[in-house]
Tab-separated table of C-alpha atoms in Angstrom:
chain	number	residue	atom	x	y	z
A	1	MET	CA	-0.084	0.199	0.049
A	2	LYS	CA	1.375	3.419	-0.886
A	3	ARG	CA	2.390	5.946	1.937
A	4	VAL	CA	-0.012	9.187	2.269
A	5	VAL	CA	1.943	12.239	0.933
A	6	SER	CA	1.946	15.354	2.490
A	7	SER	CA	-0.252	18.402	1.134
A	8	ALA	CA	2.724	20.168	-0.256
A	9	LEU	CA	2.380	18.380	-3.439
A	10	ALA	CA	-1.384	17.847	-3.708
A	11	GLY	CA	-1.523	19.417	-7.271
A	12	VAL	CA	1.017	16.940	-8.419
A	13	LEU	CA	-0.460	13.689	-6.855
A	14	LEU	CA	-3.839	13.045	-8.488
A	15	VAL	CA	-6.145	10.014	-9.174
A	16	GLY	CA	-5.453	8.361	-12.498
A	17	LEU	CA	-1.654	8.844	-13.092
A	18	THR	CA	-1.056	5.072	-13.622
A	19	ALA	CA	-3.561	5.128	-16.431
A	20	ALA	CA	-2.258	8.336	-17.955
A	21	CYS	CA	0.979	7.329	-17.927
A	22	SER	CA	0.533	3.875	-19.405
A	23	GLY	CA	-1.762	4.891	-21.947
A	24	VAL	CA	-4.571	2.042	-20.768
A	25	GLY	CA	-8.249	2.648	-20.348
A	26	GLY	CA	-11.357	2.290	-22.062
A	27	ASP	CA	-12.650	3.693	-25.234
A	28	SER	CA	-13.113	7.456	-23.971
A	29	ALA	CA	-9.658	7.407	-22.520
A	30	SER	CA	-8.387	6.323	-25.961
A	31	ASN	CA	-9.452	9.908	-27.076
A	32	GLN	CA	-8.328	11.807	-24.038
A	33	VAL	CA	-5.047	13.456	-23.840
A	34	GLN	CA	-3.847	14.101	-20.104
A	35	VAL	CA	-2.652	17.388	-19.242
A	36	TRP	CA	-0.119	18.508	-16.562
A	37	LEU	CA	0.748	22.241	-15.937
A	38	THR	CA	3.177	24.429	-14.267
A	39	THR	CA	2.740	28.247	-14.549
A	40	ALA	CA	5.343	31.126	-14.023
A	41	ASP	CA	3.469	32.332	-10.956
A	42	LYS	CA	3.381	28.956	-9.183
A	43	SER	CA	-0.452	28.912	-9.289
A	44	LYS	CA	-0.039	25.637	-10.920
A	45	LEU	CA	2.838	23.247	-10.043
A	46	LEU	CA	2.756	20.125	-11.997
A	47	SER	CA	-0.962	20.085	-11.862
A	48	GLN	CA	-3.006	17.569	-13.714
A	49	GLU	CA	-5.493	19.512	-15.586
A	50	GLU	CA	-8.747	18.831	-17.279
A	51	SER	CA	-7.964	16.375	-20.197
A	52	VAL	CA	-8.495	17.662	-23.915
A	53	LYS	CA	-10.137	15.495	-26.518
A	54	LEU	CA	-8.422	14.127	-29.542
A	55	THR	CA	-10.635	14.903	-32.556
A	56	SER	CA	-10.355	12.885	-35.765
A	57	GLY	CA	-11.367	12.871	-39.443
A	58	GLU	CA	-12.585	16.213	-40.805
A	59	ASP	CA	-12.460	17.919	-37.293
A	60	ALA	CA	-8.804	17.288	-36.999
A	61	GLN	CA	-6.729	20.406	-36.730
A	62	ALA	CA	-4.157	20.913	-39.574
A	63	GLY	CA	-0.643	22.279	-39.323
A	64	GLY	CA	1.041	22.947	-35.929
A	65	ILE	CA	3.036	20.246	-34.270
A	66	VAL	CA	3.244	16.987	-35.968
A	67	LEU	CA	4.020	13.880	-33.846
A	68	ASP	CA	5.934	11.278	-35.927
A	69	GLU	CA	7.019	8.036	-34.031
A	70	THR	CA	8.086	6.490	-37.289
A	71	THR	CA	11.091	8.944	-37.012
A	72	LYS	CA	12.915	7.942	-33.780
A	73	TYR	CA	16.145	9.619	-32.177
A	74	GLN	CA	18.052	8.647	-29.263
A	75	GLN	CA	16.924	6.264	-26.696
A	76	MET	CA	16.472	7.954	-23.161
A	77	ASP	CA	17.831	6.551	-19.951
A	78	GLY	CA	16.298	9.256	-17.739
A	79	PHE	CA	16.231	12.569	-15.885
A	80	GLY	CA	17.322	13.554	-12.322
A	81	ALA	CA	20.068	15.012	-10.105
A	82	SER	CA	22.958	14.172	-7.832
A	83	MET	CA	22.808	12.432	-4.862
A	84	THR	CA	25.819	13.883	-3.017
A	85	ASP	CA	27.226	12.983	0.210
A	86	SER	CA	25.441	16.244	1.691
A	87	SER	CA	22.055	15.212	0.077
A	88	ALA	CA	22.037	11.856	1.232
A	89	TYR	CA	23.279	13.076	4.896
A	90	LEU	CA	20.296	15.199	5.027
A	91	ILE	CA	17.739	12.793	3.906
A	92	ALA	CA	19.082	9.931	6.072
A	93	SER	CA	19.559	11.855	9.167
A	94	LYS	CA	17.803	15.070	9.304
A	95	MET	CA	14.141	13.921	8.726
A	96	SER	CA	11.728	11.476	10.827
A	97	GLU	CA	11.252	8.184	9.142
A	98	GLN	CA	7.801	9.468	7.842
A	99	GLN	CA	9.315	12.607	6.259
A	100	ARG	CA	12.016	10.695	4.672
A	101	GLU	CA	9.609	8.074	3.253
A	102	THR	CA	7.398	10.549	1.798
A	103	LEU	CA	10.195	12.827	0.360
A	104	MET	CA	11.732	9.500	-1.161
A	105	ASP	CA	8.304	8.667	-2.860
A	106	GLN	CA	7.805	12.244	-4.073
A	107	LEU	CA	11.369	12.144	-5.616
A	108	PHE	CA	11.390	8.492	-6.989
A	109	ASP	CA	7.838	7.010	-7.556
A	110	HIS	CA	6.103	7.830	-10.772
A	111	GLU	CA	2.626	8.008	-9.201
A	112	GLN	CA	3.043	9.750	-6.195
A	113	GLY	CA	6.189	12.063	-7.192
A	114	ILE	CA	8.276	12.806	-10.422
A	115	GLY	CA	9.786	9.310	-10.763
A	116	ILE	CA	13.453	10.391	-10.945
A	117	SER	CA	15.333	7.669	-13.211
A	118	TYR	CA	18.787	8.552	-13.336
A	119	MET	CA	21.277	9.972	-10.831
A	120	ARG	CA	25.175	11.032	-10.532
A	121	ILE	CA	26.985	10.131	-7.500
A	122	PRO	CA	30.434	11.669	-6.677
A	123	ILE	CA	32.975	9.009	-6.150
A	124	GLY	CA	34.474	10.069	-2.829
A	125	ALA	CA	33.981	14.001	-1.967
A	126	SER	CA	32.696	16.818	-3.826
A	127	ASP	CA	32.317	20.210	-2.430
A	128	PHE	CA	28.956	19.157	-1.232
A	129	ALA	CA	30.251	16.518	1.373
A	130	ARG	CA	30.821	16.782	5.054
A	131	THR	CA	34.413	15.974	5.060
A	132	LEU	CA	37.149	15.639	2.529
A	133	TYR	CA	37.585	11.737	2.028
A	134	SER	CA	38.467	9.371	-1.012
A	135	TYR	CA	38.422	5.575	-0.533
A	136	ASP	CA	41.669	5.265	0.129
A	137	GLU	CA	43.701	8.328	2.021
A	138	MET	CA	47.021	7.591	3.336
A	139	PRO	CA	49.290	9.558	5.803
A	140	ALA	CA	51.399	12.293	4.207
A	141	GLY	CA	54.378	10.589	2.282
A	142	GLN	CA	52.821	7.397	2.108
A	143	THR	CA	51.136	5.441	-0.957
A	144	ASP	CA	48.941	2.367	-1.258
A	145	PRO	CA	49.427	1.146	-4.920
A	146	GLN	CA	47.943	-1.994	-4.203
A	147	LEU	CA	45.043	-0.649	-2.764
A	148	ALA	CA	45.053	-2.566	0.524
A	149	ASN	CA	43.418	0.284	2.513
A	150	PHE	CA	40.469	0.684	0.106
A	151	SER	CA	37.290	1.091	1.765
A	152	ILE	CA	33.856	2.452	1.168
A	153	ASP	CA	32.789	2.633	4.805
A	154	HIS	CA	32.078	6.357	4.828
A	155	ASP	CA	29.359	5.809	2.150
A	156	LYS	CA	27.818	2.908	4.253
A	157	GLU	CA	26.485	5.309	6.708
A	158	PHE	CA	24.101	7.481	4.610
A	159	LEU	CA	24.684	7.400	0.826
A	160	ILE	CA	24.381	3.685	0.321
A	161	PRO	CA	21.103	3.292	2.398
A	162	THR	CA	19.701	6.352	0.600
A	163	LEU	CA	20.451	4.652	-2.882
A	164	LYS	CA	19.086	1.298	-1.920
A	165	GLN	CA	15.932	2.933	-0.954
A	166	ALA	CA	15.615	4.955	-4.107
A	167	LEU	CA	16.119	1.899	-5.874
A	168	ALA	CA	13.591	-0.103	-4.305
A	169	ILE	CA	11.061	2.721	-5.024
A	170	ASN	CA	12.239	2.812	-8.773
A	171	PRO	CA	14.063	-0.360	-9.827
A	172	ASP	CA	14.576	1.334	-13.229
A	173	LEU	CA	16.751	4.157	-11.451
A	174	LYS	CA	20.260	4.183	-13.116
A	175	LEU	CA	23.361	5.563	-11.419
A	176	MET	CA	26.568	7.345	-12.883
A	177	GLY	CA	29.807	7.784	-10.794
A	178	SER	CA	31.923	10.737	-11.200
A	179	PRO	CA	35.157	11.304	-9.100
A	180	TRP	CA	36.037	14.949	-8.172
A	181	SER	CA	39.575	13.695	-7.454
A	182	ALA	CA	41.861	10.674	-7.179
A	183	PRO	CA	43.206	9.916	-3.645
A	184	GLY	CA	45.505	12.659	-2.598
A	185	TRP	CA	48.840	10.101	-2.932
A	186	MET	CA	48.254	9.352	-6.746
A	187	LYS	CA	48.481	13.157	-7.609
A	188	THR	CA	51.061	15.859	-8.197
A	189	SER	CA	49.844	17.982	-5.296
A	190	GLU	CA	49.810	15.193	-2.768
A	191	SER	CA	46.135	16.460	-2.248
A	192	MET	CA	42.638	15.931	-3.072
A	193	ILE	CA	42.766	19.715	-3.768
A	194	GLY	CA	44.730	20.648	-6.869
A	195	GLY	CA	47.140	18.964	-8.988
A	196	GLY	CA	46.712	16.165	-11.622
A	197	LEU	CA	47.484	12.317	-11.752
A	198	LYS	CA	50.840	11.130	-11.644
A	199	PRO	CA	51.498	8.906	-14.445
A	200	GLU	CA	52.753	6.056	-11.807
A	201	ALA	CA	49.224	6.090	-10.594
A	202	TYR	CA	47.534	5.294	-13.890
A	203	LYS	CA	46.999	1.551	-13.240
A	204	PRO	CA	46.220	1.994	-9.141
A	205	TYR	CA	43.627	4.528	-10.212
A	206	ALA	CA	42.019	2.166	-12.819
A	207	ASN	CA	41.913	-0.430	-10.373
A	208	TYR	CA	40.449	2.129	-7.868
A	209	PHE	CA	37.345	2.527	-10.302
A	210	THR	CA	36.933	-1.363	-10.677
A	211	LYS	CA	37.187	-1.773	-6.647
A	212	PHE	CA	34.740	1.219	-6.287
A	213	ILE	CA	32.176	-0.401	-8.863
A	214	LYS	CA	32.347	-3.751	-7.034
A	215	ALA	CA	32.217	-2.620	-3.932
A	216	PHE	CA	28.960	-0.878	-4.272
A	217	GLU	CA	27.538	-3.550	-6.325
A	218	ALA	CA	28.209	-5.965	-3.377
A	219	GLU	CA	26.020	-3.593	-1.356
A	220	GLY	CA	23.085	-3.906	-3.931
A	221	VAL	CA	23.991	-0.549	-5.872
A	222	PRO	CA	25.121	-1.007	-9.654
A	223	PHE	CA	26.492	1.692	-11.655
A	224	ASP	CA	25.307	2.095	-15.209
A	225	ALA	CA	28.254	4.595	-16.168
A	226	VAL	CA	31.211	6.348	-14.578
A	227	THR	CA	33.089	9.450	-15.842
A	228	PRO	CA	37.117	9.582	-15.626
A	229	GLN	CA	36.972	13.197	-14.094
A	230	ASN	CA	34.291	15.760	-13.087
A	231	GLU	CA	35.266	19.122	-14.740
A	232	PRO	CA	38.746	18.093	-15.759
A	233	HIS	CA	39.527	21.684	-16.927
A	234	TYR	CA	38.599	23.226	-13.547
A	235	VAL	CA	40.839	22.733	-10.516
A	236	PRO	CA	39.649	24.617	-7.350
A	237	ASP	CA	41.881	25.811	-4.703
A	238	ASN	CA	39.263	24.818	-1.884
A	239	TYR	CA	37.761	21.619	-2.460
A	240	PRO	CA	38.333	18.381	-4.418
A	241	GLY	CA	39.418	18.837	-8.210
A	242	MET	CA	41.967	17.456	-10.578
A	243	ARG	CA	43.497	18.696	-13.854
A	244	MET	CA	43.198	16.275	-16.734
A	245	GLU	CA	44.082	17.132	-20.328
A	246	PRO	CA	42.184	15.254	-23.080
A	247	PHE	CA	45.491	13.565	-24.308
A	248	GLU	CA	45.944	12.237	-20.594
A	249	GLN	CA	42.337	11.177	-20.405
A	250	ALA	CA	42.615	9.140	-23.799
A	251	GLU	CA	45.956	7.549	-22.565
A	252	TRP	CA	44.587	6.595	-19.013
A	253	ILE	CA	41.443	5.022	-20.879
A	254	LYS	CA	43.122	3.258	-23.514
A	255	GLY	CA	46.141	2.018	-21.385
A	256	ASN	CA	44.323	1.415	-17.989
A	257	LEU	CA	40.828	2.043	-17.469
A	258	GLY	CA	39.205	0.321	-20.544
A	259	PRO	CA	41.705	-2.838	-19.959
A	260	ALA	CA	40.839	-2.928	-16.381
A	261	PHE	CA	37.193	-3.086	-16.877
A	262	GLU	CA	37.583	-5.985	-19.506
A	263	LYS	CA	39.761	-7.721	-17.358
A	264	GLU	CA	37.183	-7.639	-14.372
A	265	GLY	CA	34.087	-7.885	-16.385
A	266	ILE	CA	32.858	-4.808	-15.496
A	267	LYS	CA	29.943	-3.426	-17.882
A	268	SER	CA	29.779	0.005	-16.529
A	269	LYS	CA	29.981	2.438	-19.318
A	270	ILE	CA	32.694	5.077	-19.774
A	271	VAL	CA	31.810	8.491	-20.658
A	272	ILE	CA	34.230	11.224	-20.972
A	273	TRP	CA	34.557	15.006	-20.593
A	274	ASP	CA	31.999	15.820	-17.904
A	275	HIS	CA	32.463	19.488	-18.344
A	276	ASN	CA	31.183	22.539	-19.923
A	277	TRP	CA	29.365	23.126	-23.536
A	278	ASP	CA	31.967	25.624	-24.508
A	279	GLU	CA	34.966	23.057	-24.799
A	280	TYR	CA	33.242	20.547	-26.962
A	281	TYR	CA	36.817	20.047	-28.667
A	282	TYR	CA	37.862	18.156	-25.430
A	283	PRO	CA	35.687	15.165	-26.206
A	284	MET	CA	36.316	15.290	-29.840
A	285	THR	CA	39.954	14.908	-29.169
A	286	VAL	CA	39.527	11.989	-26.821
A	287	LEU	CA	37.349	10.157	-29.377
A	288	GLY	CA	39.793	10.854	-32.078
A	289	ASP	CA	42.000	8.496	-30.288
A	290	ALA	CA	40.805	5.145	-32.024
A	291	GLU	CA	42.171	2.886	-29.052
A	292	ALA	CA	40.423	4.969	-26.553
A	293	ASN	CA	37.340	5.327	-28.755
A	294	ARG	CA	36.602	1.574	-28.660
A	295	TYR	CA	36.276	1.605	-24.670
A	296	ILE	CA	34.029	4.963	-24.837
A	297	ASP	CA	30.385	5.039	-24.484
A	298	GLY	CA	29.817	8.819	-25.272
A	299	SER	CA	30.456	12.460	-23.807
A	300	ALA	CA	29.070	14.345	-20.940
A	301	PHE	CA	28.401	17.812	-20.793
A	302	HIS	CA	27.656	20.657	-17.906
A	303	GLY	CA	25.743	23.765	-18.771
A	304	TYR	CA	27.771	26.687	-16.887
A	305	ALA	CA	29.377	28.080	-19.961
A	306	GLY	CA	28.809	27.619	-23.755
A	307	GLU	CA	25.650	26.831	-25.766
A	308	VAL	CA	23.724	23.549	-25.643
A	309	ASP	CA	23.968	22.894	-29.477
A	310	ASN	CA	27.510	22.067	-29.119
A	311	GLN	CA	26.378	18.604	-28.035
A	312	SER	CA	25.177	18.109	-31.833
A	313	LYS	CA	28.813	19.137	-33.162
A	314	VAL	CA	29.896	16.055	-31.085
A	315	HIS	CA	27.182	13.848	-31.963
A	316	ASP	CA	27.483	14.692	-35.550
A	317	ALA	CA	31.303	13.894	-35.692
A	318	TYR	CA	30.756	10.626	-33.647
A	319	PRO	CA	27.183	9.607	-34.211
A	320	ASP	CA	27.667	6.159	-32.802
A	321	LYS	CA	28.385	7.635	-29.119
A	322	ASN	CA	25.924	8.760	-26.825
A	323	MET	CA	25.487	11.952	-25.248
A	324	TYR	CA	24.634	12.800	-21.594
A	325	PHE	CA	23.946	16.353	-19.928
A	326	THR	CA	25.192	15.713	-16.227
A	327	GLU	CA	25.286	19.262	-14.275
A	328	VAL	CA	24.046	22.584	-13.994
A	329	SER	CA	22.693	23.982	-10.671
A	330	GLY	CA	20.103	26.358	-9.648
A	331	GLY	CA	20.878	28.805	-6.798
A	332	ALA	CA	20.157	32.146	-4.779
A	333	TRP	CA	21.397	34.017	-7.581
A	334	ALA	CA	18.486	33.184	-9.590
A	335	THR	CA	15.248	32.863	-7.451
A	336	GLU	CA	12.527	34.067	-9.843
A	337	PHE	CA	10.469	30.729	-10.559
A	338	GLY	CA	9.469	31.714	-13.998
A	339	GLY	CA	12.734	32.536	-15.402
A	340	ASN	CA	14.416	29.410	-13.917
A	341	LEU	CA	11.355	27.301	-15.508
A	342	LYS	CA	12.153	28.906	-18.958
A	343	TRP	CA	16.023	28.253	-18.495
A	344	ASP	CA	15.486	24.755	-17.584
A	345	MET	CA	13.024	24.001	-20.044
A	346	HIS	CA	14.797	25.748	-23.134
A	347	ASN	CA	18.287	24.340	-22.325
A	348	LEU	CA	17.555	21.117	-20.759
A	349	ILE	CA	14.420	19.442	-21.328
A	350	ILE	CA	14.227	20.567	-24.701
A	351	GLY	CA	17.645	21.908	-25.774
A	352	ALA	CA	19.706	19.099	-24.302
A	353	THR	CA	17.600	16.494	-25.648
A	354	ARG	CA	17.058	17.807	-29.195
A	355	ASN	CA	20.853	17.830	-29.175
A	356	TRP	CA	20.788	14.125	-28.468
A	357	ALA	CA	21.262	14.003	-24.618
A	358	LYS	CA	19.716	10.480	-23.309
A	359	VAL	CA	20.249	11.808	-19.860
A	360	VAL	CA	19.349	14.862	-18.498
A	361	LEU	CA	20.664	15.793	-15.010
A	362	LYS	CA	20.903	18.715	-12.440
A	363	TRP	CA	23.198	19.010	-9.586
A	364	ASN	CA	22.154	18.433	-5.799
A	365	LEU	CA	19.243	16.472	-5.007
A	366	ALA	CA	19.081	18.193	-1.701
A	367	LEU	CA	20.419	20.849	0.277
A	368	ASP	CA	19.868	22.298	3.560
A	369	GLU	CA	18.534	26.095	4.476
A	370	HIS	CA	22.216	27.277	4.561
A	371	TYR	CA	22.873	26.017	0.943
A	372	GLY	CA	24.924	23.132	2.406
A	373	PRO	CA	26.541	21.201	3.997
A	374	THR	CA	29.575	22.021	1.773
A	375	ILE	CA	33.279	22.018	2.445
A	376	GLY	CA	33.977	24.648	-0.329
A	377	GLY	CA	33.039	25.684	-3.594
A	378	CYS	CA	29.529	27.143	-4.115
A	379	GLN	CA	27.961	28.759	-1.239
A	380	ASN	CA	24.661	29.452	-2.507
A	381	CYS	CA	23.480	26.631	-4.530
A	382	MET	CA	20.296	25.205	-4.192
A	383	GLY	CA	18.813	21.501	-4.806
A	384	PHE	CA	15.688	20.233	-6.230
A	385	VAL	CA	14.556	20.385	-2.391
A	386	THR	CA	15.662	22.075	0.709
A	387	ILE	CA	15.642	20.379	3.795
A	388	ASP	CA	15.470	22.321	7.172
A	389	GLN	CA	18.090	20.625	9.506
A	390	HIS	CA	16.063	21.230	12.456
A	391	SER	CA	12.573	20.399	11.593
A	392	GLY	CA	12.897	18.151	8.573
A	393	ASP	CA	10.475	20.057	6.567
A	394	VAL	CA	10.967	20.237	2.731
A	395	THR	CA	10.675	23.257	0.417
A	396	PHE	CA	10.268	22.017	-3.212
A	397	ASN	CA	12.477	24.286	-5.897
A	398	SER	CA	11.847	24.962	-9.598
A	399	ASP	CA	14.000	22.239	-10.456
A	400	TYR	CA	11.809	19.516	-9.238
A	401	TYR	CA	9.234	20.674	-11.139
A	402	SER	CA	11.004	21.487	-14.492
A	403	ILE	CA	12.819	17.859	-14.284
A	404	GLY	CA	9.319	16.528	-12.938
A	405	HIS	CA	7.496	17.488	-16.380
A	406	ALA	CA	10.143	15.064	-18.105
A	407	SER	CA	11.105	12.610	-15.574
A	408	LYS	CA	7.459	11.601	-14.492
A	409	PHE	CA	6.287	10.844	-17.900
A	410	VAL	CA	9.183	9.805	-20.076
A	411	ARG	CA	10.184	6.375	-18.983
A	412	SER	CA	13.553	4.543	-19.327
A	413	GLY	CA	13.652	3.039	-22.745
A	414	ALA	CA	11.620	5.710	-24.461
A	415	TYR	CA	12.585	7.432	-27.693
A	416	ARG	CA	12.567	10.795	-28.498
A	417	ILE	CA	10.639	11.254	-31.732
A	418	GLU	CA	10.116	13.546	-34.555
A	419	SER	CA	7.769	16.674	-33.345
A	420	GLY	CA	7.395	19.583	-35.636
A	421	PRO	CA	7.458	21.995	-37.070
A	422	SER	CA	5.566	24.425	-34.758
A	423	ASP	CA	3.554	27.167	-36.369
A	424	GLU	CA	3.088	29.001	-32.851
A	425	GLU	CA	5.735	31.633	-32.254
A	426	GLY	CA	7.256	31.286	-28.835
A	427	ILE	CA	6.124	27.586	-28.628
A	428	GLU	CA	9.167	25.217	-27.923
A	429	GLN	CA	8.642	21.538	-27.595
A	430	VAL	CA	10.080	17.753	-27.581
A	431	ALA	CA	8.331	14.618	-27.557
A	432	PHE	CA	9.065	11.082	-26.851
A	433	GLN	CA	7.535	7.588	-27.251
A	434	ASN	CA	7.508	5.341	-24.239
A	435	PRO	CA	7.875	1.525	-24.401
A	436	ASP	CA	4.361	1.154	-23.871
A	437	GLY	CA	3.501	3.305	-27.027
A	438	SER	CA	2.270	6.216	-25.034
A	439	ILE	CA	3.656	9.443	-26.293
A	440	ALA	CA	4.628	12.405	-23.746
A	441	LEU	CA	4.904	15.982	-25.578
A	442	ILE	CA	6.586	18.406	-23.507
A	443	ALA	CA	6.096	22.269	-24.170
A	444	MET	CA	7.065	25.682	-22.977
A	445	ASN	CA	5.527	28.946	-24.039
A	446	SER	CA	8.305	31.470	-23.682
A	447	ALA	CA	6.014	34.050	-25.385
A	448	GLY	CA	4.760	36.874	-22.959
A	449	GLU	CA	1.300	36.248	-23.795
A	450	GLU	CA	-0.955	33.007	-23.964
A	451	ARG	CA	-0.443	30.888	-27.131
A	452	GLU	CA	-2.600	28.207	-28.380
A	453	LEU	CA	-0.928	24.656	-29.394
A	454	HIS	CA	-2.203	22.727	-32.216
A	455	VAL	CA	-0.858	19.190	-32.279
A	456	ARG	CA	-1.418	16.483	-34.944
A	457	HIS	CA	-0.865	12.773	-34.603
A	458	GLY	CA	-1.913	10.677	-37.483
A	459	SER	CA	-5.458	11.288	-38.304
A	460	LYS	CA	-6.213	13.077	-34.943
A	461	SER	CA	-5.244	16.421	-33.395
A	462	PHE	CA	-6.001	18.588	-30.228
A	463	SER	CA	-5.420	22.155	-29.145
A	464	TYR	CA	-4.411	23.744	-25.998
A	465	LYS	CA	-4.073	27.379	-24.630
A	466	LEU	CA	-0.787	27.511	-22.744
A	467	PRO	CA	-0.276	30.357	-20.578
A	468	ALA	CA	2.497	32.870	-20.959
A	469	GLY	CA	5.711	31.290	-19.418
A	470	ALA	CA	3.941	28.019	-18.530
A	471	ALA	CA	5.324	24.558	-19.174
A	472	ALA	CA	3.013	21.571	-20.167
A	473	THR	CA	3.182	17.644	-20.484
A	474	PHE	CA	0.778	16.199	-22.677
A	475	VAL	CA	0.233	12.605	-22.471
A	476	LEU	CA	-1.381	10.760	-25.628
A	477	PRO	CA	-2.659	7.056	-25.170
A	478	ALA	CA	-0.732	4.489	-26.819
A	479	ALA	CA	-2.619	3.654	-30.239
A	480	LYS	CA	-4.784	0.530	-30.428
A	481	THR	CA	-3.294	-2.542	-32.244
C-alpha cells in the first residue's frame, strides 16, 4: 500500500496517474490527452488539468506540431539530479522516518512523485560533502599502490542506504559515478585539492574504479556508467578537483581504465569530458584516439558555459556515441521561478534532448537551509529540495518541477521522436514515445502572452491554450492495435 503524501504536492498527486502514463483505459480514455501544467506564477505546479479530446477525421486540426513516431532519435535513460554526500546525509539523518519515506516517494515514485530515473553520484568527496574523503587516503608521504586500505565505509552510513531506498522505489533507476579527485597520494599535489594524476598512479587509479564499482555492487547498488573526471579543466583551490587534459584522459582510458574494466568483467559505461558546453573540442579529441574510442560510450556536458547545440557538433562527428547532460545548478542568484522554469525547459528538457542527450541531470538533489553542507566551492547553490536541518520540513524548488515535467512521464527506454514543425511563435517542444506506446509531448510557452498549441498525431489532433511562461506535459495514449 502506498504511503500518504503531504499536502505540499497535492497538485502533483492526482487519481488516474497510472492510467495516464501507461496509456491504458477504455474507449473514452483512448481519445483523451492528459495534461499537466506548471505556470510561471506557481499557481499551478505539475498540476493535472482537465483532459483534452483528440478529434479525428474532418475535425482534425491541420498544421501545428506533428508527432511522428516512425522517426526515432536517441533512446532515453532518464532525468534526475546528483545524490551527493550532503544530500544523502540530510535525507538519511535530518528527517523523521515518515518525512523521509514521503520525500523519497515524491522524488522517485512515478505515481506519487516525479519518478527520477537517473542520478549521478560523486566518487568520494565533492564540494557538497561533510568531510574531505576518498576511498583510500593515506598519511602524508605514504602510498598504497595495491589499494590494501581501500574502503567504502564512509558511504555505508548515509549514501548507500539512501540509494538502496531509491532503487527499491524505482527499480529502473540508473546511476553514474563521477570523481572530483583521485586519492591525494596519487596526485602531483599530494592532496585531493589541486594537481593532476601522476603517471605512476594510472594503473592504481584504474583499479580504484574497479574496486569502487564492485564494492557498491556488492551492497546492491550497481553503476550504469562512470566518468573519468568531473570538470577536468577546472581545478578549485578549496575543494577536490584534478586537472586532466584530453591526451591524458585518452591515454589513461586506453592504457588502464578500459583494459581494467575488460579484465574484471565490468559492464559500466565509460563517459568522457563531464564539463561545459564551450570546450566541445575536448571530447572530440579523446574520441579521435582510436584505441581510447573503443572503450568509450559517449560524452557528458555541463551547462555553466557555452551553448547546448555544441552537443550536436560532437554527435555529428561521432554519431555512434551517446550524449549525456550531467550537471548545472540552481541557486540563490536566480530565485525567480518563472525564469528558472524557462531556462531549464529551453536548455535542458527541450534543448539538451533535441541535441541528443539521453540523460539530463541537475546538481544536488537536496541541500539544507544554508545551501549546504559544503566543504568549499558554491556557497549559494540550491537543490531540487531544501531540507530544514531542525524540523525536517521540505521546500520544493523550481528544479523539481522542471525536471518533473520529463521524469514523471518519459520512461526509461523511451525514444525521442519527430515533433515539428510548430506554427506557434514562442512555443518550444520535444516529444518521446514510451516503451508502452504512449507519447509524452513537453511544451514551453516562452512568449509574453497566451499561445494556442495545435498538435496532430496521425489522423487525430488536439489544441490547448498554454499560458504565458508556462510549461506543460501532454500524454497521448498508446494507439490501439
